[in-house]
CSV table of C-alpha atoms and ligand atoms in Angstrom, one decimal:
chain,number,residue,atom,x,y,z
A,1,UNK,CA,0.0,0.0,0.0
A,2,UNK,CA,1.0,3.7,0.3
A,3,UNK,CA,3.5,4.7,2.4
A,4,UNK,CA,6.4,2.5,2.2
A,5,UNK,CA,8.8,4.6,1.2
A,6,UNK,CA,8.9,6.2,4.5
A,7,UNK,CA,9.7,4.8,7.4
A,8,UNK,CA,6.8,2.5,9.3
A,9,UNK,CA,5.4,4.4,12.5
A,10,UNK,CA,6.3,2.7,15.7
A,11,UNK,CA,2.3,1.4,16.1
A,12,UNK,CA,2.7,0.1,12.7
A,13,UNK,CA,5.9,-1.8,13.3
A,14,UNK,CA,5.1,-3.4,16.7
A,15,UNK,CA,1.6,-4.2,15.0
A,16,UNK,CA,3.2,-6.1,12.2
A,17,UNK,CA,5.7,-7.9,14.7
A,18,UNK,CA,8.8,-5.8,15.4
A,19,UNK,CA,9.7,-5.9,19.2
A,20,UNK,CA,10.5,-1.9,19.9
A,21,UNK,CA,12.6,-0.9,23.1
A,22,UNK,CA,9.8,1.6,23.9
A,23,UNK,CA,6.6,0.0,23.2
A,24,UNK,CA,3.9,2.2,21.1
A,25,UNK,CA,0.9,3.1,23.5
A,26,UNK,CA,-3.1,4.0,22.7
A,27,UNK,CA,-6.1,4.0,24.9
A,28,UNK,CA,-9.2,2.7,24.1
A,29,UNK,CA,-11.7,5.4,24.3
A,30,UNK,CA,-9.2,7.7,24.7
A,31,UNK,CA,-11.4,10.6,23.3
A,32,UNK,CA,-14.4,11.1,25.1
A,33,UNK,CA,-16.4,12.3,28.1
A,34,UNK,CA,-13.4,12.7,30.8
A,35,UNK,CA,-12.1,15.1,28.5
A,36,UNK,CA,-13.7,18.7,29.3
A,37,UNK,CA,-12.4,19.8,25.4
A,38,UNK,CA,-14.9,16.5,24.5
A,39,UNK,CA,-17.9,17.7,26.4
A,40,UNK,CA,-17.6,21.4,25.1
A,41,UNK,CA,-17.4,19.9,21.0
A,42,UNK,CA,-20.1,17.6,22.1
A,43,UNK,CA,-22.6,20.1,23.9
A,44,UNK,CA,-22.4,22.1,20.5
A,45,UNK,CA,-22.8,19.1,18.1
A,46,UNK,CA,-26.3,18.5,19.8
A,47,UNK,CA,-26.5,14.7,20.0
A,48,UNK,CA,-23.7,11.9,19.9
A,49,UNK,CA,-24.6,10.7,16.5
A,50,UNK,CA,-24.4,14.4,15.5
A,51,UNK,CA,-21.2,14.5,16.6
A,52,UNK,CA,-19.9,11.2,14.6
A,53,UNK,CA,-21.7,12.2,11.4
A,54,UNK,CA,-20.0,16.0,11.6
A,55,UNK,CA,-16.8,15.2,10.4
A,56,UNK,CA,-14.9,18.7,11.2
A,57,UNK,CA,-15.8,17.7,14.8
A,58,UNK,CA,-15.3,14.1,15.1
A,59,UNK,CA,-11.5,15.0,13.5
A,60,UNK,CA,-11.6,17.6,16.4
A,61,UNK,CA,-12.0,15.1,19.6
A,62,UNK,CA,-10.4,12.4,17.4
A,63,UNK,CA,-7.1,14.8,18.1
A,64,UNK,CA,-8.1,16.4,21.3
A,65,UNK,CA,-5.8,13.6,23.1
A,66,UNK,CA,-2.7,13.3,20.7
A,67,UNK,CA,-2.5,17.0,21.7
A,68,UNK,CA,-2.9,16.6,25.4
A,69,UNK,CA,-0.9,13.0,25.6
A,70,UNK,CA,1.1,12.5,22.2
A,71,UNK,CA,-0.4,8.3,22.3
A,72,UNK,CA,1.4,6.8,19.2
A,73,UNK,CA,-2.0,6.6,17.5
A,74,UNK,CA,-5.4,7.9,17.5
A,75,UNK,CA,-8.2,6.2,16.9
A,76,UNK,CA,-10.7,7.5,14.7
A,77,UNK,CA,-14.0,9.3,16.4
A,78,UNK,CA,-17.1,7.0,15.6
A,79,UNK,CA,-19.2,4.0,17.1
A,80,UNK,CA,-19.8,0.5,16.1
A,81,UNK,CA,-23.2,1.2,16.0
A,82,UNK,CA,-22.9,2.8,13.5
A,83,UNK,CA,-23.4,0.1,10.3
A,84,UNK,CA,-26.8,-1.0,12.1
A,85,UNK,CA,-28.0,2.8,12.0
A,86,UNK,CA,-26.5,3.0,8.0
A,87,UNK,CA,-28.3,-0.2,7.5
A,88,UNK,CA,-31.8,1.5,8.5
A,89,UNK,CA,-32.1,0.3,12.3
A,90,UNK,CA,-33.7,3.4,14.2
A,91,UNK,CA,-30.9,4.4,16.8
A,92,UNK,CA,-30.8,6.9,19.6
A,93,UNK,CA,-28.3,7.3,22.3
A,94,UNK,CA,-30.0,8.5,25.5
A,95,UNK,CA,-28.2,10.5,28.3
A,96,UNK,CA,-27.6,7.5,31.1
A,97,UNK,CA,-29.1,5.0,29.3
A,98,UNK,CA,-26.9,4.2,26.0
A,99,UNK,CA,-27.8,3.1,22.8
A,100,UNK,CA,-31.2,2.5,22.1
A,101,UNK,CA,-32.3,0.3,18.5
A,102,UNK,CA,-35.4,-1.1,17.7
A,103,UNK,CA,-35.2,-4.8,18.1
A,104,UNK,CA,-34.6,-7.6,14.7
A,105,UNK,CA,-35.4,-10.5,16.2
A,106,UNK,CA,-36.4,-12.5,12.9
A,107,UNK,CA,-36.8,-12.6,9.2
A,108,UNK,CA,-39.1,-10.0,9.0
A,109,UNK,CA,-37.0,-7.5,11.1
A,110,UNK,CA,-34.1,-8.4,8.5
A,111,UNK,CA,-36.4,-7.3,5.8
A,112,UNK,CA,-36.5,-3.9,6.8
A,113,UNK,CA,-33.0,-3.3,6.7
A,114,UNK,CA,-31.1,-2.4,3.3
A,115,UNK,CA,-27.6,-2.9,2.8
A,116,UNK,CA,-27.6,-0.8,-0.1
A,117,UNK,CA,-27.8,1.9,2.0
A,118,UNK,CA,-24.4,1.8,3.9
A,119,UNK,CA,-21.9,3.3,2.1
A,120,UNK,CA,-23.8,6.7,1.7
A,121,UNK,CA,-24.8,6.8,5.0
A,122,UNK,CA,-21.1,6.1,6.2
A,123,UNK,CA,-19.3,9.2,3.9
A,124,UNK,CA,-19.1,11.7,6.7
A,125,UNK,CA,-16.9,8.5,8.6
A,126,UNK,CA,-14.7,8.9,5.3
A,127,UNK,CA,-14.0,12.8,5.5
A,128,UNK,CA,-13.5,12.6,8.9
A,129,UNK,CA,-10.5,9.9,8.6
A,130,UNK,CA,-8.8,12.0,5.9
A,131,UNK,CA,-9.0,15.2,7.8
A,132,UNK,CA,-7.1,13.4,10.9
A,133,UNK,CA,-4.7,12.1,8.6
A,134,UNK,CA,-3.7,15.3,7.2
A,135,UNK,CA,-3.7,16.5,10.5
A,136,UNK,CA,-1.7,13.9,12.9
A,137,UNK,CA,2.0,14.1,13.9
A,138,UNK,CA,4.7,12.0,11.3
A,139,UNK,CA,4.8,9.3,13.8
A,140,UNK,CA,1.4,9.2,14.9
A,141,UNK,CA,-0.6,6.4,13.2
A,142,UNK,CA,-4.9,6.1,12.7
A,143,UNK,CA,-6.3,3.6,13.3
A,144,UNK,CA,-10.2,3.1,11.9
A,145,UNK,CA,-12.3,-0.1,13.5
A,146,UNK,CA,-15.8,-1.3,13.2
A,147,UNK,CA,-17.5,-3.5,15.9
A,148,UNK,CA,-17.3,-7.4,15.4
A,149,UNK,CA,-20.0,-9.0,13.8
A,150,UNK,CA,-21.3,-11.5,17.1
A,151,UNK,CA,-20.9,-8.0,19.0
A,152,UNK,CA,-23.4,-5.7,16.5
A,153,UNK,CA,-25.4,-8.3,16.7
A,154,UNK,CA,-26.0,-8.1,20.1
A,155,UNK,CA,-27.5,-4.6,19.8
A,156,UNK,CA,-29.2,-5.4,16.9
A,157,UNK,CA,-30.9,-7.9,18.4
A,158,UNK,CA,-31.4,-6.9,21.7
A,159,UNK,CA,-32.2,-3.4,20.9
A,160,UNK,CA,-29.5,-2.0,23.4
A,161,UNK,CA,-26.9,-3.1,25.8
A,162,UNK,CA,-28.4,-6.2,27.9
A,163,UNK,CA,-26.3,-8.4,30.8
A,164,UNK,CA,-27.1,-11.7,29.0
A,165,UNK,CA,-27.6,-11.6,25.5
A,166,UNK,CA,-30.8,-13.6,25.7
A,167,UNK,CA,-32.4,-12.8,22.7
A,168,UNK,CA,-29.5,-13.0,20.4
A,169,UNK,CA,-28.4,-16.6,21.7
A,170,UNK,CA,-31.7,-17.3,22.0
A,171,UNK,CA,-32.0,-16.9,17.7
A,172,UNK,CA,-27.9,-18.0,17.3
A,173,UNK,CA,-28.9,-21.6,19.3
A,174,UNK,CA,-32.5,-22.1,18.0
A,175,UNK,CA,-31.9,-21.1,14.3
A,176,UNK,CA,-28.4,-20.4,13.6
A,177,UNK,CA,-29.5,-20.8,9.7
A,178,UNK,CA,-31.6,-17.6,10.4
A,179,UNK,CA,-29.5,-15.8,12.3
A,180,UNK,CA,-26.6,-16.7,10.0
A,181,UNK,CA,-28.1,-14.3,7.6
A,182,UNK,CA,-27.8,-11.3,10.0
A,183,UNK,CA,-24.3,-12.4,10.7
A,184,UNK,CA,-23.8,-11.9,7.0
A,185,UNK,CA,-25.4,-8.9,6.4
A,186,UNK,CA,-23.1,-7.5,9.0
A,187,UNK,CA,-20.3,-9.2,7.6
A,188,UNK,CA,-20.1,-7.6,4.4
A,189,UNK,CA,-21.3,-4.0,5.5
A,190,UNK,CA,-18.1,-4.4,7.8
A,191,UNK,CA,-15.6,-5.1,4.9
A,192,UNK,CA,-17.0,-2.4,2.9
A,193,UNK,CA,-16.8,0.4,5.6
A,194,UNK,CA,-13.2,-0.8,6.8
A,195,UNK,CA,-11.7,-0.9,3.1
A,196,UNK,CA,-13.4,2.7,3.1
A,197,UNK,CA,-11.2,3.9,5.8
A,198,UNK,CA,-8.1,2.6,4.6
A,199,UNK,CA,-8.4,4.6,1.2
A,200,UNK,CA,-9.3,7.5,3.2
A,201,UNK,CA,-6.2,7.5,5.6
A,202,UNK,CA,-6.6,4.6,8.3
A,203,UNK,CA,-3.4,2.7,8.8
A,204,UNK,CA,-4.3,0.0,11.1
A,205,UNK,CA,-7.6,-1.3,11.7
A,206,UNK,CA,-8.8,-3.0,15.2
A,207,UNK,CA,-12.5,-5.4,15.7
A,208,UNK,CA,-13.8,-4.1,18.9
A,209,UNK,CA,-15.2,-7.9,19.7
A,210,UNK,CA,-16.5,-6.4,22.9
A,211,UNK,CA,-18.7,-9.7,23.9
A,212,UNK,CA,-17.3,-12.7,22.5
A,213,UNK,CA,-17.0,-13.5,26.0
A,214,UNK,CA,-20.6,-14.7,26.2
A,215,UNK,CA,-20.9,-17.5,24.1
A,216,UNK,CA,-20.6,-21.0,25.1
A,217,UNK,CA,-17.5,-23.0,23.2
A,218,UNK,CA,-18.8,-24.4,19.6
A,219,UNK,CA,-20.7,-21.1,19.0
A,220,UNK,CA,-18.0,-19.2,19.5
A,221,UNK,CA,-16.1,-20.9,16.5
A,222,UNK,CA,-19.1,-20.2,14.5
A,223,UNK,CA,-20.0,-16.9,15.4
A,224,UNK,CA,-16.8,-15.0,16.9
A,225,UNK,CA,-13.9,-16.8,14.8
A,226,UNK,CA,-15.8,-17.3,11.6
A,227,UNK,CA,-16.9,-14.0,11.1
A,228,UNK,CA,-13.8,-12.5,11.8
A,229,UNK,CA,-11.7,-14.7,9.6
A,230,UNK,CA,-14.5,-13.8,7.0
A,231,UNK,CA,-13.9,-10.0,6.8
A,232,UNK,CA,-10.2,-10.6,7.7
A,233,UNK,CA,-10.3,-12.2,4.2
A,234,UNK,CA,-12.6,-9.8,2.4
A,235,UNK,CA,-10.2,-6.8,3.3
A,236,UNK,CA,-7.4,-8.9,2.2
A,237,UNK,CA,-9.0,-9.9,-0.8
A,238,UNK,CA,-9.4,-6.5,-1.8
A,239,UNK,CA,-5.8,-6.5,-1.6
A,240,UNK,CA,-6.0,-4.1,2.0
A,241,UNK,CA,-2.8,-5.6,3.8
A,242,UNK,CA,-2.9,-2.7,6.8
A,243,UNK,CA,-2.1,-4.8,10.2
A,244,UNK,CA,-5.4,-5.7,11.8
A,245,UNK,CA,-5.9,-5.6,15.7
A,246,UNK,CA,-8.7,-8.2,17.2
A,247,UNK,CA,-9.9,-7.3,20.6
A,248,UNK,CA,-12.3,-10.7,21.7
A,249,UNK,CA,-12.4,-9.4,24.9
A,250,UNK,CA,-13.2,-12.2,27.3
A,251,UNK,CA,-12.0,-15.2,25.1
A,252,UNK,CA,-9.5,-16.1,27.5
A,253,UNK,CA,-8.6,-19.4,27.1
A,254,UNK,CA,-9.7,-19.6,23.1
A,255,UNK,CA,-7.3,-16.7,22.4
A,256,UNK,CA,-5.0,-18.9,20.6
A,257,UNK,CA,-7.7,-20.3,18.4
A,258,UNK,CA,-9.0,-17.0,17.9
A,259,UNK,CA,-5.8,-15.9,16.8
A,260,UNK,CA,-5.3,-18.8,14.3
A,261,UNK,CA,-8.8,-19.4,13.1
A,262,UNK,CA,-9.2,-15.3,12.2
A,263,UNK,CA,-5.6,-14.7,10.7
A,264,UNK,CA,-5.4,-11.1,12.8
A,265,UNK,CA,-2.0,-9.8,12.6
A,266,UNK,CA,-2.3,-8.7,16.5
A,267,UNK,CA,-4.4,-9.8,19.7
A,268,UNK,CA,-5.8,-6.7,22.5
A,269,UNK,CA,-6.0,-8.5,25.8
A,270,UNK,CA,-8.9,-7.6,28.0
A,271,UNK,CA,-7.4,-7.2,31.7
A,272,UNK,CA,-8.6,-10.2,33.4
A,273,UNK,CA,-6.0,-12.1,31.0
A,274,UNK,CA,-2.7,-12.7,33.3
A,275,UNK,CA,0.1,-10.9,30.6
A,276,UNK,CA,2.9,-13.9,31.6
A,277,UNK,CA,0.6,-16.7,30.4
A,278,UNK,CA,-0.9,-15.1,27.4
A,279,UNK,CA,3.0,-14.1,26.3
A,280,UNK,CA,3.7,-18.1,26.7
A,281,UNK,CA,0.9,-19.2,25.1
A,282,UNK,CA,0.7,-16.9,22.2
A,283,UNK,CA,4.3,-17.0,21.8
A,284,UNK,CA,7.1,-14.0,21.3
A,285,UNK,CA,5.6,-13.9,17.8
A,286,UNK,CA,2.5,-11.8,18.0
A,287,UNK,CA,1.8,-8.4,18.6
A,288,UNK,CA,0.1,-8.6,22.0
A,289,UNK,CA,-1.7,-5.1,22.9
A,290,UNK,CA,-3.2,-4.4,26.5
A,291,UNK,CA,-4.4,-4.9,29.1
A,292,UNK,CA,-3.8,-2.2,32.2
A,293,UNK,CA,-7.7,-2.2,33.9
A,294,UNK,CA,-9.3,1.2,33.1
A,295,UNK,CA,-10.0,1.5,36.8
A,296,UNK,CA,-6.6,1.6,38.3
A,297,UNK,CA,-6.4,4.8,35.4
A,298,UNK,CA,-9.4,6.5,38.0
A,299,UNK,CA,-7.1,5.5,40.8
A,300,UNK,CA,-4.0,6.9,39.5
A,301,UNK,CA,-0.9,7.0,41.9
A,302,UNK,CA,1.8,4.1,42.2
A,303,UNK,CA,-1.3,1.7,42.2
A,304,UNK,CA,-1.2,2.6,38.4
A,305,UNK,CA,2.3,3.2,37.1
A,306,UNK,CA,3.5,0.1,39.3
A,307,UNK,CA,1.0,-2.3,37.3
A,308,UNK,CA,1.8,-0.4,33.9
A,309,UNK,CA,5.8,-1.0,34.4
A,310,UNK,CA,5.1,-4.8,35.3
A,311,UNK,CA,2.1,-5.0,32.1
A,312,UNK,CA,4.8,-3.8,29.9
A,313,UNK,CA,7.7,-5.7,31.2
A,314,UNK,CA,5.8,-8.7,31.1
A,315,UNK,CA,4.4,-8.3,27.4
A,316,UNK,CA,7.7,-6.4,25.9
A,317,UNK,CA,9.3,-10.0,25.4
A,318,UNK,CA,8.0,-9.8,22.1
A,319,UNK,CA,6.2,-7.3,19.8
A,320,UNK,CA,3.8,-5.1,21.9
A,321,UNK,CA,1.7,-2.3,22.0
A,322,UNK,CA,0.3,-0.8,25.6
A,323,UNK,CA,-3.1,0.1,25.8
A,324,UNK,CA,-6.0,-0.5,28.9
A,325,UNK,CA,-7.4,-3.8,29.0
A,326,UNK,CA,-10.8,-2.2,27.6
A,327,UNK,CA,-12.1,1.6,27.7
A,328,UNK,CA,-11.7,4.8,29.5
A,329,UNK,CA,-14.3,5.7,31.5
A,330,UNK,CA,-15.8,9.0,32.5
A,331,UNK,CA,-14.6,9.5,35.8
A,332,UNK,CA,-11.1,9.3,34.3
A,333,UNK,CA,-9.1,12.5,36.2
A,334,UNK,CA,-7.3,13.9,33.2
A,335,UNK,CA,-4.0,14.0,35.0
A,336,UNK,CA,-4.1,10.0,35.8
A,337,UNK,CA,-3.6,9.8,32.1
A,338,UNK,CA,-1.0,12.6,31.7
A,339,UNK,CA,0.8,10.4,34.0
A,340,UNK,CA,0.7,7.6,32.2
A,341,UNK,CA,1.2,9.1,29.2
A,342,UNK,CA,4.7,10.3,30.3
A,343,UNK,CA,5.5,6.9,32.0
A,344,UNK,CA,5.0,5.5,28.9
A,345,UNK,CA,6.8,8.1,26.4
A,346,UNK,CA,9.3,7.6,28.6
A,347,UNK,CA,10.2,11.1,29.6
B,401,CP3,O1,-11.8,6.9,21.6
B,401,CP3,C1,-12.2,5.9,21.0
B,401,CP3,O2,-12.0,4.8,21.5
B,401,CP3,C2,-13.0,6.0,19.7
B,401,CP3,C3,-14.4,6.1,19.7
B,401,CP3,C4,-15.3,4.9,20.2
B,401,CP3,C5,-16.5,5.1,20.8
B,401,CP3,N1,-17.2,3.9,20.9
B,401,CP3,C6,-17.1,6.4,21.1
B,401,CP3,C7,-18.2,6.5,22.1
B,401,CP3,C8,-15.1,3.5,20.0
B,401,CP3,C9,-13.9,2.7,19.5
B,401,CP3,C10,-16.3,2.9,20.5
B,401,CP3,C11,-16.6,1.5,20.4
B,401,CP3,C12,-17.8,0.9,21.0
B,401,CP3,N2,-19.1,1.5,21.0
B,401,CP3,C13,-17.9,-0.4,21.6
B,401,CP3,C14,-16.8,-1.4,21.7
B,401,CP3,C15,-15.8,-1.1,22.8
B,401,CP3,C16,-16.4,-1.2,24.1
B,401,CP3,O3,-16.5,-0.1,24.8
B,401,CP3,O4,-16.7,-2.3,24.6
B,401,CP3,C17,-19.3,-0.5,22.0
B,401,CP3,C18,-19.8,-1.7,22.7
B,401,CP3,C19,-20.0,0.6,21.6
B,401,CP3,C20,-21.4,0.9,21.8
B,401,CP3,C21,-21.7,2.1,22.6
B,401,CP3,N3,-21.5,3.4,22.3
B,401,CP3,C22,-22.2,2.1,23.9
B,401,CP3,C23,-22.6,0.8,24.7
B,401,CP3,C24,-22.3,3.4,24.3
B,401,CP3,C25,-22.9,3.9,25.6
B,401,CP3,C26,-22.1,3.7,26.8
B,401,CP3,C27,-21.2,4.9,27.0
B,401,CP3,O5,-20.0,4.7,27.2
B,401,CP3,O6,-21.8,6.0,27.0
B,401,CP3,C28,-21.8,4.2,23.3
B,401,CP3,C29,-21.6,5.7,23.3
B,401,CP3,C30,-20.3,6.2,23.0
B,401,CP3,N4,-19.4,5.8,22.1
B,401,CP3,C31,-19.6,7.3,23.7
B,401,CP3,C32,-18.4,7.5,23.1
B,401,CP3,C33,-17.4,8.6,23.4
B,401,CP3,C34,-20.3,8.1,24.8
B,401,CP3,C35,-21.3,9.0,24.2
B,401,CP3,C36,-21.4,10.4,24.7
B,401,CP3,O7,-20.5,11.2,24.5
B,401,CP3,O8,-22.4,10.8,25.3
């Protein structure tokens, strides 16, 4: 692809397997509400999907933390919600409540949706990863992502967040023909809107897999791996060869065969996976990106920088890249991640 003649960024490097003395660092979610810059561009937006469909503002908080922090990589400003809403699901986020999506529970729901639809719908996503392109640092990379398929799902199905997933297993066990064809839907929609950001600007892309820990072990070969591996090889069949990131958070144990069975180029490790065993199960082969608990970044203090040194230690016997073990929250203090930040930059 483009680019080669200069030199990789670090991200991009430690992403396709290069073991760097200082590892490259992002955090998930690392634009957003514990940022007082984020609340003032998203007060004037009017509501979030405003925001990520204005693409002068969504390059604006996409930025707002390389500023503050200088992370090796942003992540593009957007939700994984988004594809279902481009595919014609009605969706609303409401203050305290989150995403809210009028239920497809069956056939007839699928036949409302229209797949045609998606690329328009997803343009503003486009302009918005060329403007931050144009407007990182050299050495700072972007990274676009999209939402796993079994993931979407979920709150497609469900019509929201929900504890248990009962509706979407519910349809997966009883008529995994039927819900198959969601799965699909999703599936393609994906490959289009991730090729989309790589010819805008996106130089990595991660699969935010955000409940693959919920499914017992044969369906989550059919409907974590598979799909996976299937846009993994759409995007590569379209001859897209940026490294790709999967984040199956709660996979645990099936880490290995989620590696293998998807063909990622790099595995995120939620923090409840112990960094020593994952390094010698996985091998100093892959890129292995995590996994410090968002929490202990509220805390701040020794409690945090002590566990960051010994994450990083710990993963930096191969290819790494340090990042929280899954998103910021909003009670973040600021400062927690300046220190960080500079622990990690080294300075
Ligand atoms: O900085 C970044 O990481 C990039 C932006 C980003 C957002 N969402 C912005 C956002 C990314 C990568 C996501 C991914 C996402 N969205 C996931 C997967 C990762 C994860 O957190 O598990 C999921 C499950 C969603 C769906 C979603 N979007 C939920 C459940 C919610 C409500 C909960 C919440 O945190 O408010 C959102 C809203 C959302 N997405 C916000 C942000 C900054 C907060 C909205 C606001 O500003 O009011």
């Amino acid at each position: 692809m483009s680019g080669r003649a200069k030199p990789e960024k670090p991200l991009i490097r430690a992403l396709r397997g290069e073991r760097l003395d200082r590892p490259p660092f992002w955090f998930m979610r690392q634009a957003g509400r514990y940022l007082p810059e984020y609340r003032a561009v998203r007060a004037d937006a009017g509501g979030f999907l405003d925001l990520c469909m204005n693409p002068e503002k969504a390059a604006e908080v996409t930025l707002q933390p390389i500023r503050r922090y200088g992370m090796d990589a942003a992540i593009l400003f957007a939700d994984i919600l988004l594809i279902p809403h481009a595919l014609g699901q009605p969706l609303d986020y409401r203050e305290g409540e989150g995403p809210v999506l009028e239920p497809i529970r069956d056939a007839a729901g699928l036949s409302r949706l229209d797949a045609s639809a998606a690329s328009s719908g997803l343009a503003p996503v486009m302009e918005t990863v060329a403007r931050v392109a144009a407007a990182l640092p050299d050495e700072t990379a972007l990274i676009g992502f999209a939402g796993a398929p079994w993931t979407v799902a979920t709150y497609m199905v469900e019509g929201g967040g929900s504890p248990d997933h009962r509706n979407t297993k519910r349809w997966a066990y009883g008529d995994p023909d039927g819900f198959t064809r969601l799965i699909e839907v999703v599936v393609d929609a994906t490959v289009d809107y991730l090729a989309a950001q790589v010819a805008a600007g996106a130089e990595a892309l991660q699969l935010f897999d955000t409940w693959a820990g919920s499914l017992a072990a044969p369906e989550f070969d059919r409907w974590v791996t598979a799909p996976t591996r299937a846009i993994v090889a759409g995007l590569r069949a379209r001859g897209i060869d940026v490294p790709l990131i999967g984040f199956p958070r709660g996979a645990g144990l099936r880490l290995a065969e989620y590696r293998d069975g998807t063909g990622v180029d790099a595995l995120g490790l939620d923090f409840a996976v112990p960094t020593t065993a994952a390094r010698e199960k996985l091998g100093d082969a892959t890129c292995l990106q995590g996994n410090l608990d968002p929490q202990l970044l509220v805390v701040g203090g020794d409690a945090m920088l002590d566990r960051a040194r010994a994450i990083r230690e710990t993963l930096n016997t191969g290819p790494c890249v340090f990042n929280l073990g899954h998103g910021i929250v909003p009670e973040t203090p600021p400062e927690h991640v300046a220190a960080l930040s500079a622990l990690l930059r080294g300075d």
